[in-house]
């Protein structure tokens, strides 16, 4: 084979042979890596855009990105934007291994020859006293070094709370939250994070969501990269994907009981009214309770 080379003056990209002739990377991974190194910064390099540009299947492109990430040619980090949205930041490394075993190790510089120190005469009493006084003054005026402040995490996003936080409801919510790591081991929360997230899961349960629905909403579509703080992602999803409250069903109306039936013997009038009510016809206060007995129907 003979190379016919021409010097490039514009529109070219320098790519190392370590990537082009990598023994453990396949052709798809090398092609994806070369394409990502040749495009400008800010270009979309999602699986969908690479599929539309290169023509490989999405599964092959995903495997190629994982291979490039494994050998240091790619770094993907999940960051939060100013609007609170989680996005994946992709960094393409053109030379991930600047110091490799094949590269020669530079030799340490030869030690410089310094002349022998000239002996100094012993200090006199006046000089020694002045030096000791200056040292004591500098020690007294130098403020003590303050220890660095401990690193604190930002507070977690707020989560919804149930209207009636019953003990059984909170216990069921905690069980759903703890078992999320069975689906994805990255969703492991500390005790403080679980105390913050449990009311949010309880609010979902109170609104009629089943544990399987909550588990599917919290574990589906997670980023493939490392989750730096899973509790923040869970709190965001609990607040933004909260299902609507079920409609309130009004209680059935109370059946209305009619007033008792009374009979006035003076004017032979029957009426319904509360007890001790005088007759509305003759104003007789002495009325007696009466029972309604329907008259027999004449068959003929």
mmCIF file of N, CA and C in Angstrom, residues 96-173:
data_model
loop_
_atom_site.group_PDB
_atom_site.id
_atom_site.type_symbol
_atom_site.label_atom_id
_atom_site.label_comp_id
_atom_site.label_asym_id
_atom_site.label_seq_id
_atom_site.Cartn_x
_atom_site.Cartn_y
_atom_site.Cartn_z
ATOM 1 N N UNK A 96 -7.238 11.076 25.684
ATOM 2 C CA UNK A 96 -7.549 10.760 27.090
ATOM 3 C C UNK A 96 -6.349 10.273 27.884
ATOM 4 N N UNK A 97 -5.380 9.632 27.213
ATOM 5 C CA UNK A 97 -4.219 9.086 27.915
ATOM 6 C C UNK A 97 -2.974 9.802 27.426
ATOM 7 N N UNK A 98 -2.719 10.979 27.981
ATOM 8 C CA UNK A 98 -1.539 11.729 27.563
ATOM 9 C C UNK A 98 -0.258 11.033 27.986
ATOM 10 N N UNK A 99 -0.318 10.300 29.125
ATOM 11 C CA UNK A 99 0.839 9.548 29.597
ATOM 12 C C UNK A 99 0.476 8.078 29.551
ATOM 13 N N UNK A 100 0.915 7.390 28.544
ATOM 14 C CA UNK A 100 0.638 5.977 28.374
ATOM 15 C C UNK A 100 1.895 5.177 28.593
ATOM 16 N N UNK A 101 1.807 3.849 28.782
ATOM 17 C CA UNK A 101 3.024 3.052 28.960
ATOM 18 C C UNK A 101 3.948 3.132 27.768
ATOM 19 N N UNK A 102 3.396 3.367 26.510
ATOM 20 C CA UNK A 102 4.278 3.429 25.366
ATOM 21 C C UNK A 102 5.045 4.735 25.315
ATOM 22 N N UNK A 103 4.532 5.790 25.941
ATOM 23 C CA UNK A 103 5.217 7.069 25.877
ATOM 24 C C UNK A 103 6.459 7.032 26.748
ATOM 25 N N UNK A 104 7.581 7.567 26.264
ATOM 26 C CA UNK A 104 8.806 7.546 27.082
ATOM 27 C C UNK A 104 8.652 8.439 28.294
ATOM 28 N N UNK A 105 9.132 7.971 29.401
ATOM 29 C CA UNK A 105 9.074 8.727 30.642
ATOM 30 C C UNK A 105 10.239 9.709 30.646
ATOM 31 N N UNK A 106 9.958 11.005 30.779
ATOM 32 C CA UNK A 106 11.068 11.967 30.750
ATOM 33 C C UNK A 106 12.010 11.758 31.923
ATOM 34 N N UNK A 107 13.286 11.943 31.639
ATOM 35 C CA UNK A 107 14.287 11.783 32.693
ATOM 36 C C UNK A 107 14.258 12.984 33.617
ATOM 37 N N UNK A 108 14.497 12.756 34.902
ATOM 38 C CA UNK A 108 14.513 13.899 35.822
ATOM 39 C C UNK A 108 15.709 14.783 35.539
ATOM 40 N N UNK A 109 15.558 16.083 35.706
ATOM 41 C CA UNK A 109 16.683 16.986 35.445
ATOM 42 C C UNK A 109 17.839 16.719 36.403
ATOM 43 N N UNK A 110 19.043 16.934 35.882
ATOM 44 C CA UNK A 110 20.235 16.716 36.715
ATOM 45 C C UNK A 110 20.293 17.748 37.822
ATOM 46 N N UNK A 111 20.678 17.345 39.020
ATOM 47 C CA UNK A 111 20.740 18.311 40.129
ATOM 48 C C UNK A 111 21.793 19.376 39.875
ATOM 49 N N UNK A 112 21.413 20.596 40.139
ATOM 50 C CA UNK A 112 22.350 21.694 39.963
ATOM 51 C C UNK A 112 23.369 21.714 41.105
ATOM 52 N N UNK A 113 24.578 22.015 40.720
ATOM 53 C CA UNK A 113 25.645 22.107 41.717
ATOM 54 C C UNK A 113 25.606 23.484 42.367
ATOM 55 N N UNK A 114 25.469 23.456 43.667
ATOM 56 C CA UNK A 114 25.428 24.712 44.409
ATOM 57 C C UNK A 114 26.727 24.863 45.174
ATOM 58 N N UNK A 115 27.238 26.065 45.224
ATOM 59 C CA UNK A 115 28.485 26.259 45.982
ATOM 60 C C UNK A 115 28.286 25.978 47.453
ATOM 61 N N UNK A 116 29.351 25.614 48.087
ATOM 62 C CA UNK A 116 29.296 25.315 49.526
ATOM 63 C C UNK A 116 28.927 26.557 50.292
ATOM 64 N N UNK A 117 28.062 26.412 51.301
ATOM 65 C CA UNK A 117 27.662 27.608 52.054
ATOM 66 C C UNK A 117 28.832 28.207 52.819
ATOM 67 N N UNK A 118 28.817 29.496 52.816
ATOM 68 C CA UNK A 118 29.867 30.225 53.542
ATOM 69 C C UNK A 118 29.499 30.262 55.010
ATOM 70 N N UNK A 119 30.398 29.826 55.896
ATOM 71 C CA UNK A 119 30.060 29.853 57.331
ATOM 72 C C UNK A 119 29.860 31.275 57.805
ATOM 73 N N UNK A 120 28.796 31.460 58.577
ATOM 74 C CA UNK A 120 28.479 32.783 59.122
ATOM 75 C C UNK A 120 28.944 32.835 60.561
ATOM 76 N N UNK A 121 29.411 33.977 60.983
ATOM 77 C CA UNK A 121 29.865 34.086 62.373
ATOM 78 C C UNK A 121 28.693 33.993 63.334
ATOM 79 N N UNK A 122 28.909 33.489 64.528
ATOM 80 C CA UNK A 122 27.821 33.393 65.521
ATOM 81 C C UNK A 122 27.284 34.767 65.855
ATOM 82 N N UNK A 123 25.968 34.891 66.020
ATOM 83 C CA UNK A 123 25.387 36.209 66.314
ATOM 84 C C UNK A 123 25.799 36.689 67.688
ATOM 85 N N UNK A 124 25.924 37.966 67.787
ATOM 86 C CA UNK A 124 26.253 38.566 69.077
ATOM 87 C C UNK A 124 25.024 38.576 69.975
ATOM 88 N N UNK A 125 25.209 38.997 71.196
ATOM 89 C CA UNK A 125 24.093 39.000 72.168
ATOM 90 C C UNK A 125 23.005 39.974 71.738
ATOM 91 N N UNK A 126 23.403 41.121 71.204
ATOM 92 C CA UNK A 126 22.403 42.122 70.781
ATOM 93 C C UNK A 126 21.594 41.616 69.594
ATOM 94 N N UNK A 127 22.318 40.984 68.607
ATOM 95 C CA UNK A 127 21.611 40.463 67.426
ATOM 96 C C UNK A 127 20.665 39.326 67.794
ATOM 97 N N UNK A 128 21.091 38.421 68.654
ATOM 98 C CA UNK A 128 20.236 37.306 69.078
ATOM 99 C C UNK A 128 18.998 37.797 69.809
ATOM 100 N N UNK A 129 19.156 38.818 70.647
ATOM 101 C CA UNK A 129 18.004 39.360 71.386
ATOM 102 C C UNK A 129 17.007 40.006 70.436
ATOM 103 N N UNK A 130 17.524 40.778 69.446
ATOM 104 C CA UNK A 130 16.620 41.423 68.490
ATOM 105 C C UNK A 130 15.886 40.391 67.648
ATOM 106 N N UNK A 131 16.606 39.303 67.239
ATOM 107 C CA UNK A 131 15.954 38.255 66.439
ATOM 108 C C UNK A 131 14.869 37.552 67.231
ATOM 109 N N UNK A 132 15.120 37.237 68.476
ATOM 110 C CA UNK A 132 14.105 36.575 69.313
ATOM 111 C C UNK A 132 12.895 37.460 69.536
ATOM 112 N N UNK A 133 13.133 38.782 69.737
ATOM 113 C CA UNK A 133 12.008 39.712 69.930
ATOM 114 C C UNK A 133 11.155 39.808 68.678
ATOM 115 N N UNK A 134 11.822 39.880 67.479
ATOM 116 C CA UNK A 134 11.059 39.965 66.225
ATOM 117 C C UNK A 134 10.259 38.694 65.976
ATOM 118 N N UNK A 135 10.855 37.529 66.301
ATOM 119 C CA UNK A 135 10.135 36.270 66.118
ATOM 120 C C UNK A 135 8.916 36.189 67.029
ATOM 121 N N UNK A 136 9.052 36.598 68.287
ATOM 122 C CA UNK A 136 7.923 36.567 69.227
ATOM 123 C C UNK A 136 6.828 37.529 68.798
ATOM 124 N N UNK A 137 7.217 38.715 68.282
ATOM 125 C CA UNK A 137 6.206 39.685 67.831
ATOM 126 C C UNK A 137 5.429 39.163 66.623
ATOM 127 N N UNK A 138 6.150 38.541 65.654
ATOM 128 C CA UNK A 138 5.470 38.001 64.473
ATOM 129 C C UNK A 138 4.533 36.862 64.836
ATOM 130 N N UNK A 139 4.949 36.022 65.794
ATOM 131 C CA UNK A 139 4.083 34.922 66.231
ATOM 132 C C UNK A 139 2.832 35.435 66.916
ATOM 133 N N UNK A 140 2.968 36.517 67.705
ATOM 134 C CA UNK A 140 1.818 37.057 68.438
ATOM 135 C C UNK A 140 0.841 37.754 67.504
ATOM 136 N N UNK A 141 1.344 38.409 66.439
ATOM 137 C CA UNK A 141 0.449 39.159 65.547
ATOM 138 C C UNK A 141 -0.148 38.304 64.445
ATOM 139 N N UNK A 142 0.422 37.130 64.164
ATOM 140 C CA UNK A 142 -0.121 36.284 63.096
ATOM 141 C C UNK A 142 -1.406 35.618 63.557
ATOM 142 N N UNK A 143 -2.536 35.814 62.862
ATOM 143 C CA UNK A 143 -3.794 35.182 63.310
ATOM 144 C C UNK A 143 -3.735 33.682 63.084
ATOM 145 N N UNK A 144 -4.419 32.908 63.922
ATOM 146 C CA UNK A 144 -4.426 31.453 63.749
ATOM 147 C C UNK A 144 -5.169 31.076 62.469
ATOM 148 N N UNK A 145 -4.700 30.016 61.842
ATOM 149 C CA UNK A 145 -5.324 29.548 60.597
ATOM 150 C C UNK A 145 -6.705 28.984 60.883
ATOM 151 N N UNK A 146 -7.709 29.455 60.135
ATOM 152 C CA UNK A 146 -9.078 28.972 60.321
ATOM 153 C C UNK A 146 -9.291 27.707 59.514
ATOM 154 N N UNK A 147 -9.917 26.695 60.094
ATOM 155 C CA UNK A 147 -10.163 25.461 59.337
ATOM 156 C C UNK A 147 -11.164 25.717 58.230
ATOM 157 N N UNK A 148 -11.076 24.989 57.118
ATOM 158 C CA UNK A 148 -12.033 25.183 56.021
ATOM 159 C C UNK A 148 -13.446 24.797 56.440
ATOM 160 N N UNK A 149 -14.394 25.537 55.940
ATOM 161 C CA UNK A 149 -15.796 25.268 56.271
ATOM 162 C C UNK A 149 -16.224 23.928 55.689
ATOM 163 N N UNK A 150 -17.008 23.165 56.439
ATOM 164 C CA UNK A 150 -17.457 21.868 55.908
ATOM 165 C C UNK A 150 -18.347 22.057 54.697
ATOM 166 N N UNK A 151 -18.238 21.136 53.738
ATOM 167 C CA UNK A 151 -19.020 21.192 52.514
ATOM 168 C C UNK A 151 -20.449 20.737 52.789
ATOM 169 N N UNK A 152 -21.382 21.572 52.426
ATOM 170 C CA UNK A 152 -22.795 21.260 52.648
ATOM 171 C C UNK A 152 -23.501 21.141 51.307
ATOM 172 N N UNK A 153 -24.475 20.231 51.242
ATOM 173 C CA UNK A 153 -25.268 20.042 50.042
ATOM 174 C C UNK A 153 -26.404 21.058 49.991
ATOM 175 N N UNK A 154 -26.820 21.384 48.794
ATOM 176 C CA UNK A 154 -27.992 22.231 48.645
ATOM 177 C C UNK A 154 -29.233 21.476 49.124
ATOM 178 N N UNK A 155 -30.224 22.184 49.656
ATOM 179 C CA UNK A 155 -31.430 21.492 50.127
ATOM 180 C C UNK A 155 -32.146 20.812 48.974
ATOM 181 N N UNK A 156 -32.816 19.712 49.292
ATOM 182 C CA UNK A 156 -33.560 18.970 48.276
ATOM 183 C C UNK A 156 -34.782 19.762 47.828
ATOM 184 N N UNK A 157 -35.248 19.541 46.599
ATOM 185 C CA UNK A 157 -36.483 20.211 46.159
ATOM 186 C C UNK A 157 -37.660 19.814 47.036
ATOM 187 N N UNK A 158 -38.637 20.718 47.220
ATOM 188 C CA UNK A 158 -39.796 20.373 48.051
ATOM 189 C C UNK A 158 -40.634 19.273 47.410
ATOM 190 N N UNK A 159 -41.295 18.490 48.256
ATOM 191 C CA UNK A 159 -42.163 17.408 47.801
ATOM 192 C C UNK A 159 -43.567 17.649 48.343
ATOM 193 N N UNK A 160 -44.599 17.112 47.699
ATOM 194 C CA UNK A 160 -45.969 17.266 48.224
ATOM 195 C C UNK A 160 -46.152 16.486 49.525
ATOM 196 N N UNK A 161 -47.144 16.888 50.285
ATOM 197 C CA UNK A 161 -47.459 16.234 51.552
ATOM 198 C C UNK A 161 -48.909 15.754 51.535
ATOM 199 N N UNK A 162 -49.193 14.653 52.213
ATOM 200 C CA UNK A 162 -50.579 14.164 52.244
ATOM 201 C C UNK A 162 -51.452 15.038 53.130
ATOM 202 N N UNK A 163 -52.743 15.001 52.857
ATOM 203 C CA UNK A 163 -53.665 15.760 53.683
ATOM 204 C C UNK A 163 -53.859 15.165 55.062
ATOM 205 N N UNK A 164 -53.813 13.817 55.163
ATOM 206 C CA UNK A 164 -53.974 13.124 56.435
ATOM 207 C C UNK A 164 -52.820 12.127 56.565
ATOM 208 N N UNK A 165 -51.679 12.545 57.161
ATOM 209 C CA UNK A 165 -50.506 11.659 57.253
ATOM 210 C C UNK A 165 -50.681 10.584 58.321
ATOM 211 N N UNK A 166 -51.489 9.574 58.008
ATOM 212 C CA UNK A 166 -51.670 8.476 58.948
ATOM 213 C C UNK A 166 -50.408 7.632 59.046
ATOM 214 N N UNK A 167 -50.249 6.931 60.160
ATOM 215 C CA UNK A 167 -49.033 6.144 60.376
ATOM 216 C C UNK A 167 -48.926 5.010 59.367
ATOM 217 N N UNK A 168 -50.025 4.326 59.072
ATOM 218 C CA UNK A 168 -49.985 3.235 58.097
ATOM 219 C C UNK A 168 -49.656 3.760 56.700
ATOM 220 N N UNK A 169 -50.152 4.948 56.360
ATOM 221 C CA UNK A 169 -49.856 5.524 55.055
ATOM 222 C C UNK A 169 -48.373 5.840 54.918
ATOM 223 N N UNK A 170 -47.765 6.433 55.955
ATOM 224 C CA UNK A 170 -46.334 6.750 55.903
ATOM 225 C C UNK A 170 -45.486 5.485 55.894
ATOM 226 N N UNK A 171 -45.934 4.439 56.593
ATOM 227 C CA UNK A 171 -45.162 3.189 56.597
ATOM 228 C C UNK A 171 -45.182 2.551 55.197
ATOM 229 N N UNK A 172 -46.343 2.577 54.534
ATOM 230 C CA UNK A 172 -46.414 2.036 53.174
ATOM 231 C C UNK A 172 -45.584 2.871 52.200
ATOM 232 N N UNK A 173 -45.575 4.200 52.376
ATOM 233 C CA UNK A 173 -44.771 5.057 51.495
ATOM 234 C C UNK A 173 -43.279 4.785 51.685
#
